[in-house]
Short mmCIF file of C-alpha atoms in Angstrom, two decimals:
data_model
loop_
_atom_site.label_atom_id
_atom_site.label_comp_id
_atom_site.label_asym_id
_atom_site.label_seq_id
_atom_site.Cartn_x
_atom_site.Cartn_y
_atom_site.Cartn_z
CA MET A 1 -7.31 25.35 16.93
CA SER A 2 -10.64 26.93 17.90
CA GLU A 3 -12.84 24.46 19.78
CA ASP A 4 -16.25 26.06 19.11
CA LYS A 5 -15.98 27.52 15.61
CA ILE A 6 -15.56 26.23 12.05
CA LYS A 7 -13.20 28.51 10.12
CA LYS A 8 -14.40 30.34 7.01
CA ASN A 9 -11.82 28.73 4.72
CA GLU A 10 -12.99 25.30 5.92
CA LEU A 11 -16.63 26.22 5.22
CA ASP A 12 -15.67 27.46 1.74
CA LEU A 13 -13.77 24.25 1.05
CA LEU A 14 -16.72 22.09 2.20
CA SER A 15 -19.30 24.13 0.28
CA SER A 16 -17.25 23.96 -2.91
CA ALA A 17 -16.81 20.18 -2.64
CA ILE A 18 -20.51 19.53 -1.94
CA ASN A 19 -21.65 21.80 -4.78
CA ARG A 20 -19.25 20.09 -7.18
CA ILE A 21 -20.58 16.65 -6.25
CA ILE A 22 -24.28 17.62 -6.33
CA SER A 23 -24.09 19.57 -9.59
CA SER A 24 -21.88 17.13 -11.53
CA GLU A 25 -23.38 14.49 -13.80
CA VAL A 26 -23.11 10.88 -12.62
CA LEU A 27 -21.27 8.78 -15.22
CA GLU A 28 -21.92 5.04 -15.14
CA LYS A 29 -19.53 2.45 -16.54
CA SER A 30 -19.83 -1.34 -16.65
CA MET A 31 -17.30 -3.32 -14.65
CA SER A 32 -14.86 -5.46 -16.61
CA ASP A 33 -13.56 -8.82 -15.45
CA GLN A 34 -11.59 -7.09 -12.67
CA LEU A 35 -12.67 -4.90 -9.79
CA PRO A 36 -11.16 -1.41 -10.08
CA LEU A 37 -8.65 -0.52 -7.37
CA THR A 38 -9.28 2.48 -5.13
CA ASP A 39 -6.15 4.24 -6.42
CA ASN A 40 -7.31 3.81 -10.04
CA LEU A 41 -10.68 5.46 -9.42
CA SER A 42 -11.05 9.19 -9.89
CA ASP A 43 -12.47 11.44 -7.17
CA SER A 44 -15.58 12.21 -9.22
CA ASN A 45 -19.21 11.19 -9.80
CA LYS A 46 -18.11 8.19 -11.84
CA ILE A 47 -19.53 4.83 -10.81
CA TYR A 48 -18.86 1.28 -11.95
CA HIS A 49 -21.84 -1.07 -12.19
CA GLY A 50 -22.11 -4.82 -12.63
CA LYS A 51 -22.94 -8.24 -11.24
CA VAL A 52 -20.84 -9.55 -8.34
CA SER A 53 -20.95 -12.22 -5.67
CA VAL A 54 -20.34 -10.77 -2.21
CA LEU A 55 -18.98 -12.96 0.62
CA PHE A 56 -19.06 -11.88 4.25
CA VAL A 57 -17.49 -13.90 7.05
CA ASP A 58 -17.77 -12.92 10.70
CA MET A 59 -16.35 -14.46 13.89
CA ARG A 60 -18.93 -15.47 16.50
CA GLU A 61 -18.83 -14.23 20.14
CA SER A 62 -15.66 -12.22 19.49
CA THR A 63 -16.77 -9.57 22.01
CA LYS A 64 -16.31 -12.15 24.79
CA LEU A 65 -12.69 -12.92 23.87
CA PRO A 66 -11.14 -10.03 25.88
CA GLU A 67 -12.70 -11.55 29.01
CA LYS A 68 -10.90 -14.87 28.40
CA PHE A 69 -7.55 -13.98 26.84
CA SER A 70 -4.67 -11.55 27.31
CA GLY A 71 -3.79 -8.89 24.76
CA ILE A 72 -0.92 -11.01 23.42
CA GLN A 73 -3.20 -14.01 22.95
CA LEU A 74 -5.85 -11.85 21.24
CA VAL A 75 -3.30 -10.59 18.72
CA LYS A 76 -2.44 -14.18 17.81
CA ILE A 77 -6.10 -15.20 17.49
CA TYR A 78 -7.17 -12.24 15.34
CA ARG A 79 -4.08 -12.16 13.09
CA SER A 80 -4.14 -15.91 12.40
CA TYR A 81 -7.91 -15.81 11.74
CA ILE A 82 -7.74 -12.83 9.35
CA ARG A 83 -4.67 -14.29 7.60
CA THR A 84 -6.53 -17.57 7.04
CA VAL A 85 -9.62 -15.85 5.66
CA VAL A 86 -7.70 -13.52 3.33
CA GLN A 87 -5.68 -16.39 1.83
CA ALA A 88 -8.84 -18.42 1.23
CA ILE A 89 -10.44 -15.50 -0.60
CA ARG A 90 -7.36 -14.53 -2.61
CA TYR A 91 -6.55 -18.08 -3.75
CA SER A 92 -10.17 -18.62 -4.78
CA GLY A 93 -10.20 -15.68 -7.19
CA GLY A 94 -11.70 -13.00 -4.96
CA VAL A 95 -10.50 -9.74 -3.47
CA VAL A 96 -10.94 -8.44 0.06
CA ARG A 97 -12.58 -5.04 0.00
CA ASP A 98 -13.26 -4.25 3.65
CA PHE A 99 -12.43 -5.27 7.22
CA MET A 100 -15.16 -4.57 9.78
CA GLY A 101 -13.77 -5.57 13.17
CA ASP A 102 -13.38 -9.34 12.79
CA GLY A 103 -15.71 -9.34 9.77
CA VAL A 104 -14.22 -9.62 6.28
CA LEU A 105 -16.00 -8.50 3.10
CA ALA A 106 -14.87 -10.00 -0.21
CA VAL A 107 -16.06 -9.56 -3.78
CA PHE A 108 -15.94 -11.94 -6.76
CA VAL A 109 -16.59 -11.14 -10.44
CA ASP A 110 -17.07 -13.27 -13.55
CA ASN A 111 -13.89 -13.65 -15.58
CA GLU A 112 -11.87 -16.24 -17.46
CA GLU A 113 -11.08 -17.99 -14.16
CA GLY A 114 -14.75 -18.80 -13.62
CA LYS A 115 -18.13 -17.56 -12.47
CA SER A 116 -18.36 -15.35 -9.41
CA GLU A 117 -20.80 -17.77 -7.74
CA ASP A 118 -18.47 -20.78 -8.09
CA LYS A 119 -15.44 -18.85 -6.83
CA SER A 120 -17.23 -17.35 -3.83
CA VAL A 121 -18.57 -20.75 -2.74
CA ARG A 122 -15.08 -22.26 -3.11
CA ALA A 123 -13.69 -19.45 -0.94
CA ALA A 124 -16.32 -20.15 1.73
CA ARG A 125 -15.42 -23.87 1.71
CA TYR A 126 -11.70 -22.94 1.80
CA ILE A 127 -12.33 -20.78 4.90
CA THR A 128 -14.26 -23.55 6.68
CA THR A 129 -11.64 -26.16 5.80
CA ALA A 130 -8.67 -24.03 6.84
CA ILE A 131 -10.22 -22.95 10.15
CA ASP A 132 -11.50 -26.38 11.23
CA LYS A 133 -8.51 -28.44 10.03
CA PHE A 134 -5.55 -26.12 10.57
CA LEU A 135 -6.30 -23.07 12.73
CA ASN A 136 -8.67 -24.53 15.35
CA PRO A 137 -6.44 -27.55 16.19
CA LEU A 138 -3.56 -25.14 16.98
CA LEU A 139 -5.77 -22.78 18.99
CA GLU A 140 -7.29 -25.72 20.88
CA GLN A 141 -3.84 -27.06 21.73
CA GLY A 142 -2.35 -23.72 22.78
CA MET A 143 -5.30 -21.78 24.21
CA LYS A 144 -8.21 -24.23 24.62
CA HIS A 145 -10.20 -22.16 22.13
CA ARG A 146 -11.91 -22.78 18.79
CA ILE A 147 -13.13 -20.16 16.34
CA SER A 148 -16.72 -20.26 15.15
CA CYS A 149 -17.77 -18.13 12.20
CA GLY A 150 -20.75 -17.66 9.91
CA ILE A 151 -20.33 -17.23 6.15
CA GLY A 152 -22.93 -15.56 3.92
CA ILE A 153 -22.94 -15.11 0.13
CA HIS A 154 -25.30 -13.10 -2.09
CA THR A 155 -25.11 -12.50 -5.84
CA GLY A 156 -26.60 -9.37 -7.36
CA GLU A 157 -26.10 -6.04 -9.09
CA ILE A 158 -23.90 -3.46 -7.38
CA SER A 159 -22.41 -0.02 -8.07
CA ILE A 160 -19.14 1.29 -6.66
CA SER A 161 -17.76 4.80 -6.35
CA LYS A 162 -14.70 6.40 -4.82
CA VAL A 163 -15.48 8.42 -1.68
CA GLY A 164 -13.44 10.37 0.84
CA MET A 165 -11.06 13.34 0.82
CA LYS A 166 -7.62 14.09 -0.53
CA GLY A 167 -4.99 15.32 1.92
CA LYS A 168 -5.32 18.66 3.68
CA GLU A 169 -4.48 22.18 2.60
CA GLN A 170 -1.02 23.45 3.63
CA GLN A 171 -0.05 19.98 4.89
CA ASP A 172 1.73 18.07 2.14
CA ASP A 173 2.26 15.05 4.37
CA ALA A 174 -1.44 14.72 5.33
CA GLU A 175 -2.82 11.31 4.44
CA SER A 176 -5.51 11.05 1.76
CA GLU A 177 -8.55 9.28 3.13
CA PHE A 178 -10.30 7.47 0.31
CA GLY A 179 -12.39 4.34 0.15
CA ILE A 180 -15.04 2.65 -1.96
CA ALA A 181 -18.78 3.02 -1.37
CA TRP A 182 -20.72 -0.14 -2.24
CA ILE A 183 -24.13 0.93 -3.53
CA GLY A 184 -26.80 -1.78 -3.57
CA ASN A 185 -28.16 -4.40 -1.20
CA SER A 186 -25.77 -7.25 -2.06
CA THR A 187 -23.30 -6.42 0.73
CA ASN A 188 -26.12 -5.97 3.24
CA MET A 189 -27.71 -9.29 2.23
CA ALA A 190 -24.37 -11.13 2.52
CA CYS A 191 -23.97 -9.73 6.05
CA LYS A 192 -27.50 -10.85 6.99
CA TYR A 193 -26.90 -14.36 5.65
CA SER A 194 -23.62 -14.55 7.58
CA GLY A 195 -25.29 -13.39 10.80
CA ALA A 196 -27.95 -16.11 10.62
CA VAL A 197 -25.52 -19.06 10.92
CA ASP A 198 -22.43 -20.14 12.86
CA ASN A 199 -19.86 -22.91 13.31
CA GLY A 200 -18.58 -22.73 9.75
CA THR A 201 -22.02 -23.08 8.18
CA ILE A 202 -22.27 -21.49 4.71
CA PHE A 203 -25.56 -19.73 3.89
CA ILE A 204 -26.03 -18.64 0.26
CA SER A 205 -28.88 -16.80 -1.45
CA THR A 206 -31.06 -18.35 -4.14
CA SER A 207 -29.43 -16.11 -6.76
CA THR A 208 -26.03 -17.61 -5.90
CA TYR A 209 -27.26 -21.21 -5.71
CA SER A 210 -29.15 -21.11 -9.03
CA ALA A 211 -25.99 -20.08 -10.94
CA LEU A 212 -23.63 -22.75 -9.53
CA SER A 213 -22.03 -24.75 -12.35
CA ASP A 214 -21.60 -28.16 -10.71
CA ILE A 215 -25.01 -29.88 -10.75
CA ALA A 216 -23.79 -32.77 -8.56
CA GLU A 217 -22.46 -30.40 -5.91
CA LYS A 218 -25.88 -28.70 -5.74
CA GLN A 219 -27.26 -31.83 -4.10
CA LYS A 220 -25.13 -31.10 -1.01
CA TRP A 221 -27.04 -27.89 -0.26
CA GLU A 222 -30.21 -27.83 1.84
CA SER A 223 -33.04 -25.41 1.08
CA ILE A 224 -33.99 -23.51 4.23
CA GLU A 225 -35.75 -20.45 5.64
CA LEU A 226 -34.30 -18.90 8.80
CA SER A 227 -35.84 -16.29 11.06
CA LYS A 228 -33.36 -13.58 12.03
CA GLY A 229 -34.28 -10.32 13.75
CA GLY A 230 -37.89 -10.50 12.61
CA ASN A 231 -36.88 -11.15 8.98
CA VAL A 232 -37.11 -14.46 7.12
CA LEU A 233 -34.05 -15.28 5.02
CA GLY A 234 -34.52 -17.90 2.32
CA GLY A 235 -31.66 -19.71 0.63
CA TYR A 236 -29.44 -22.77 0.92
CA ILE A 237 -27.04 -23.95 3.63
CA ALA A 238 -24.16 -26.41 3.83
CA LYS A 239 -22.56 -27.51 7.10
CA GLN A 240 -18.90 -28.50 7.39
CA TYR A 241 -18.67 -28.52 3.58
CA TYR A 242 -14.90 -29.03 3.38
CA LEU A 243 -12.53 -29.00 0.41
CA SER A 244 -10.28 -32.03 -0.07
CA LEU A 245 -6.58 -31.65 0.81
CA ASP A 246 -3.68 -32.32 -1.54
CA ILE A 247 -1.78 -34.29 1.10
CA ASP A 248 -1.59 -37.96 2.08
CA THR A 249 -2.36 -37.39 5.76
CA ASN A 250 -6.00 -37.43 6.84
CA ILE A 251 -6.71 -34.44 9.11
CA GLU A 252 -9.76 -34.66 11.33
CA PRO A 253 -11.78 -31.42 11.50
CA CYS A 254 -11.95 -29.49 14.77
CA PRO A 255 -15.17 -27.42 14.53
CA ALA A 256 -16.24 -25.06 17.30
CA GLY A 257 -19.33 -27.02 18.24
CA LYS A 258 -22.87 -27.98 17.31
CA SER A 259 -24.73 -25.57 15.03
CA ASN A 260 -27.47 -23.52 16.66
CA ILE A 261 -29.60 -23.03 13.50
CA ILE A 262 -32.43 -25.38 14.45
CA LEU A 263 -32.21 -24.33 18.09
CA ASN A 264 -32.59 -20.72 17.06
CA LEU A 265 -35.76 -21.60 15.19
CA ALA A 266 -37.02 -23.49 18.22
CA ASP A 267 -36.26 -20.47 20.40
CA GLU A 268 -38.25 -18.27 18.00
CA LEU A 269 -41.23 -20.64 18.24
CA LYS A 270 -40.88 -20.85 22.02
CA ARG A 271 -40.88 -17.07 22.37
CA GLU A 272 -43.97 -16.81 20.17
CA TYR A 273 -45.68 -19.51 22.24
CA LEU A 274 -44.93 -17.68 25.51
CA LYS A 275 -46.10 -14.40 24.00
CA GLN A 276 -49.45 -15.87 22.97
CA MET A 277 -49.81 -17.61 26.34
CA ALA A 278 -49.31 -14.27 28.11
CA ASP A 279 -51.95 -12.69 25.86
CA ILE A 280 -54.47 -15.45 26.68
CA GLU A 281 -53.77 -15.13 30.41
CA ARG A 282 -54.16 -11.35 30.21
CA LYS A 283 -57.51 -11.67 28.45
CA ALA A 284 -58.68 -14.24 31.00
CA GLU A 285 -57.67 -11.91 33.86
CA GLU A 286 -59.45 -8.98 32.22
CA PHE A 287 -62.58 -11.08 31.78
CA GLY A 288 -62.46 -12.10 35.45
CA LYS A 289 -62.34 -8.46 36.50
CA ARG A 290 -65.24 -7.56 34.22
CA GLU A 291 -67.29 -10.48 35.52
CA GLN A 292 -66.72 -9.37 39.13
CA SER A 293 -67.77 -5.85 38.25
CA MET A 294 -70.98 -7.15 36.67
CA GLN A 295 -71.79 -9.20 39.78
CA ASP A 296 -71.41 -6.12 42.01
CA LYS A 297 -73.72 -4.13 39.78
CA GLU A 298 -76.28 -6.93 39.82
CA ARG A 299 -76.48 -6.81 43.64
CA GLN A 300 -76.78 -3.01 43.64
CA LEU A 301 -79.26 -2.61 40.77
CA ASN A 302 -82.03 -5.15 41.31
CA LYS A 303 -84.45 -2.99 39.32
CA LYS A 304 -82.32 -3.52 36.24
CA ALA A 305 -82.25 -7.30 36.49
CA THR A 306 -83.18 -7.86 32.87
CA GLU A 307 -80.44 -5.60 31.61
CA ILE A 308 -77.87 -7.14 33.94
CA ASN A 309 -78.87 -10.68 32.98
CA GLN A 310 -78.37 -9.77 29.35
CA LYS A 311 -74.90 -8.44 30.10
CA VAL A 312 -74.06 -11.59 32.06
CA LYS A 313 -75.11 -13.67 29.08
CA GLU A 314 -72.91 -11.56 26.81
CA ASN A 315 -69.95 -12.09 29.14
CA ILE A 316 -70.58 -15.83 29.20
CA ASP A 317 -70.54 -15.80 25.42
CA LYS A 318 -67.29 -13.84 25.49
CA GLU A 319 -65.82 -16.29 28.00
CA ARG A 320 -66.76 -19.19 25.77
CA SER A 321 -65.20 -17.37 22.81
CA ILE A 322 -61.96 -16.88 24.77
CA ILE A 323 -61.92 -20.54 25.85
CA GLU A 324 -62.59 -21.62 22.26
CA GLN A 325 -59.64 -19.47 21.16
CA GLU A 326 -57.55 -21.03 23.94
CA TYR A 327 -58.55 -24.53 22.83
CA GLN A 328 -57.76 -23.73 19.19
CA PHE A 329 -54.38 -22.29 20.22
CA TYR A 330 -53.31 -25.46 22.05
CA CYS A 331 -54.47 -27.59 19.10
CA GLU A 332 -52.38 -25.40 16.76
CA VAL A 333 -49.34 -25.72 19.07
CA LEU A 334 -49.67 -29.52 18.91
CA GLY A 335 -50.20 -29.33 15.14
CA SER A 336 -46.97 -27.35 14.78
CA GLY A 337 -45.05 -30.46 15.86
CA HIS A 338 -46.39 -32.59 12.99
CA CYS A 339 -43.49 -33.85 10.84
CA LYS A 340 -40.92 -31.56 12.56
CA GLU A 341 -38.59 -33.99 14.33
CA ALA A 342 -35.85 -31.53 15.35
CA TYR A 343 -38.36 -29.04 16.76
CA VAL A 344 -40.25 -31.81 18.62
CA LYS A 345 -37.09 -33.13 20.27
CA GLU A 346 -35.86 -29.65 21.20
CA MET A 347 -39.12 -28.77 22.98
CA GLY A 348 -39.25 -32.14 24.77
CA LYS A 349 -41.91 -34.59 26.02
CA GLU A 350 -43.03 -32.42 28.97
CA PHE A 351 -43.81 -29.47 26.68
CA TRP A 352 -46.01 -31.50 24.33
CA GLU A 353 -47.88 -33.40 27.06
CA ASN A 354 -48.45 -30.14 28.98
CA ASN A 355 -50.09 -28.63 25.89
CA LEU A 356 -52.14 -31.82 25.35
CA ASN A 357 -53.48 -31.62 28.93
CA LYS A 358 -54.34 -27.93 28.47
CA ALA A 359 -56.17 -28.75 25.23
CA LEU A 360 -58.17 -31.43 27.10
CA LEU A 361 -59.11 -28.96 29.89
CA ALA A 362 -60.11 -26.21 27.47
CA GLY A 363 -62.03 -28.68 25.31
CA HIS A 364 -64.03 -29.96 28.28
CA LYS A 365 -65.03 -26.37 29.15
CA ILE A 366 -66.65 -25.92 25.73
CA GLY A 367 -68.45 -29.28 25.85
CA LYS A 368 -66.08 -31.55 23.97
CA SER A 369 -65.50 -35.10 25.16
CA GLU A 370 -62.01 -36.53 25.71
CA TYR A 371 -62.69 -38.89 22.79
CA GLU A 372 -63.47 -35.97 20.44
CA ILE A 373 -60.44 -33.97 21.53
CA LYS A 374 -58.00 -36.85 21.15
CA GLN A 375 -59.32 -37.59 17.67
CA GLU A 376 -58.85 -33.96 16.63
CA VAL A 377 -55.17 -33.93 17.67
CA SER A 378 -54.45 -37.61 16.97
CA TYR A 379 -52.50 -36.99 13.75
CA ALA A 380 -50.17 -34.54 15.57
CA MET A 381 -49.66 -36.71 18.68
CA VAL A 382 -48.84 -39.76 16.54
CA SER A 383 -46.09 -37.77 14.80
CA ILE A 384 -44.82 -36.20 18.07
CA TYR A 385 -44.60 -39.46 20.03
CA GLU A 386 -43.03 -41.19 17.02
CA ASP A 387 -40.32 -38.49 16.84
CA LEU A 388 -39.77 -38.87 20.62
CA GLU A 389 -39.53 -42.66 20.09
CA LEU A 390 -42.42 -43.25 22.55
CA TYR A 391 -44.01 -45.83 20.28
CA ASP A 392 -46.55 -47.24 22.79
CA LYS A 393 -48.07 -43.77 23.20
CA ALA A 394 -47.88 -43.16 19.46
CA TYR A 395 -49.86 -46.41 18.98
CA GLU A 396 -52.63 -45.23 21.35
CA PHE A 397 -53.18 -42.13 19.25
CA LEU A 398 -52.82 -44.17 16.06
CA VAL A 399 -55.92 -46.12 17.17
CA GLU A 400 -57.71 -42.81 17.84
CA GLN A 401 -56.74 -41.60 14.37
CA ALA A 402 -58.01 -44.79 12.75
CA GLU A 403 -61.35 -44.48 14.59
CA GLY A 404 -62.21 -40.92 13.67
CA TYR A 405 -59.64 -38.92 11.68
CA PRO A 406 -60.07 -38.46 7.89
CA TRP A 407 -56.67 -39.89 6.86
CA LEU A 408 -53.97 -42.36 7.89
CA HIS A 409 -50.55 -43.13 6.36
CA LEU A 410 -49.37 -46.70 5.74
CA PHE A 411 -45.67 -45.91 6.36
CA THR A 412 -46.52 -44.46 9.79
CA VAL A 413 -48.53 -47.56 10.72
CA GLN A 414 -45.74 -49.85 9.53
CA ASN A 415 -43.05 -48.03 11.52
CA ILE A 416 -44.99 -47.95 14.80
CA VAL A 417 -46.44 -51.46 14.63
CA LYS A 418 -43.03 -52.96 13.84
CA LYS A 419 -41.57 -51.12 16.83
CA ILE A 420 -44.17 -52.30 19.40
CA GLY A 421 -45.02 -55.74 17.99
CA TYR A 422 -48.85 -55.74 18.30
CA CYS A 423 -51.81 -54.37 16.36
CA ASP A 424 -55.13 -55.98 17.51
CA ARG A 425 -56.86 -52.75 18.61
CA LEU A 426 -55.73 -51.01 15.44
CA LYS A 427 -57.19 -53.77 13.26
CA SER A 428 -60.50 -53.58 15.15
CA ALA A 429 -60.58 -49.79 14.72
CA LEU A 430 -59.96 -50.14 10.98
CA TYR A 431 -62.76 -52.73 10.56
CA SER A 432 -65.20 -50.49 12.45
CA ARG A 433 -64.18 -47.42 10.47
CA LEU A 434 -64.63 -49.12 7.11
CA VAL A 435 -68.13 -50.23 8.16
CA LYS A 436 -69.09 -46.60 8.95
CA ASP A 437 -68.55 -45.60 5.33
CA ASP A 438 -67.63 -41.99 6.27
CA LEU A 439 -64.40 -41.83 4.24
CA SER A 440 -63.74 -40.32 0.82
CA ALA A 441 -63.07 -42.81 -1.96
CA GLU A 442 -59.34 -42.00 -1.94
CA ASN A 443 -58.94 -42.31 1.84
CA ARG A 444 -61.09 -45.44 1.97
CA GLU A 445 -58.69 -47.08 -0.48
CA LYS A 446 -55.75 -46.15 1.79
CA PHE A 447 -57.52 -47.52 4.90
CA GLU A 448 -58.19 -50.79 3.00
CA GLU A 449 -54.50 -50.96 2.06
CA ILE A 450 -53.46 -50.53 5.72
CA LYS A 451 -55.96 -53.17 6.88
CA ASN A 452 -54.70 -55.65 4.26
CA TRP A 453 -51.10 -55.05 5.29
CA LEU A 454 -51.93 -55.77 8.95
CA VAL A 455 -53.95 -58.89 8.09
CA PHE A 456 -51.87 -60.46 5.34
CA ASP A 457 -48.34 -59.01 5.32
CA TYR A 458 -47.45 -58.12 8.90
CA GLU A 459 -45.72 -60.85 10.91
CA ASN A 460 -45.73 -60.58 14.69
#
């Protein structure tokens, strides 16, 4: 075989095949209630088109397994995992159409057995149940290992066509290499949804969720948006959503561990915070260098004092603008914690109080008093300290909010006051605020309601 030349007969064969494909008309046919098999498809420009639900399941951190286990152990892990997944798909009315490493791609169509959406979700629950209740207990006992996987499902239109090459000239025993090309974004979307979750969490697209038949079961899904690789994926998730077992024995699940979904979102926010902090510090450093340069020029060019003074003033204005941006940034960071309990707890008390102190410093530089600053962020700090269960500190900012912020919620007041057992300063703040008459009619009514609850209903 020549290493550096393609033979003429091979070029003729390739040219003929390409010309035949390019020049032939593409014939489209609707899919029936069964997916066509590869062997039943002709090697031609004939495609099948229709609606399907695509499921993709992928094992997490599989690239690290060779570092922990021997080749014999890896064979057992992979074969038992793939066998479990394939059975779950097959016995839920789906067909496996591709293996990608430890990833498995399955397709479901509408037929007399049911809707593709219902069958694909059942298969996902079957996979989670079988792995956590049967496979993981055995792997944990024998190898101290548990499998974690993410499952994604998307429903949409797709086209399929046979691709590849038949045999080889003059070699009757040469293997034909054919497969199916999946044309459309449904497979890609299912892979993205799978990659955004782990630990047996099922992530389905809105198109799949909206077509589910069981209305009661829909209540078990949580609407969510996840950030993955710069893209935002919207849909619905269910965690440890197991099928029941047709046996008398109760089997406790053995999941791989705690889901990282919320932590991943917190990491995204933390990275964005650090990025913006670096940008502010860079601008501050650049301003410092410019200011020094202006001072040097002022000493050297006394005759241009007026011009230099004007430039100094401009730089002072720029510095104030930067500090105002810095102050606004810290206020927005604190505001991002409002009503986000999981995010607040993940970032921790030190993070929030550090940003509060930086907001106070930046605010002082632009002429704001501590009283004004605390009132501006009071609503956020009440929510943050309440989520951190630091109710005494939450109460301090609750008083600030009552004294100067436009709104206040009764349920927040009730929760905090009941936790700490006192409310005198809050009542005084409410009386003073109602005398000011600076509230809208709607908010004034809510402040009156809170005051009446403290005076007449609350029992110390």
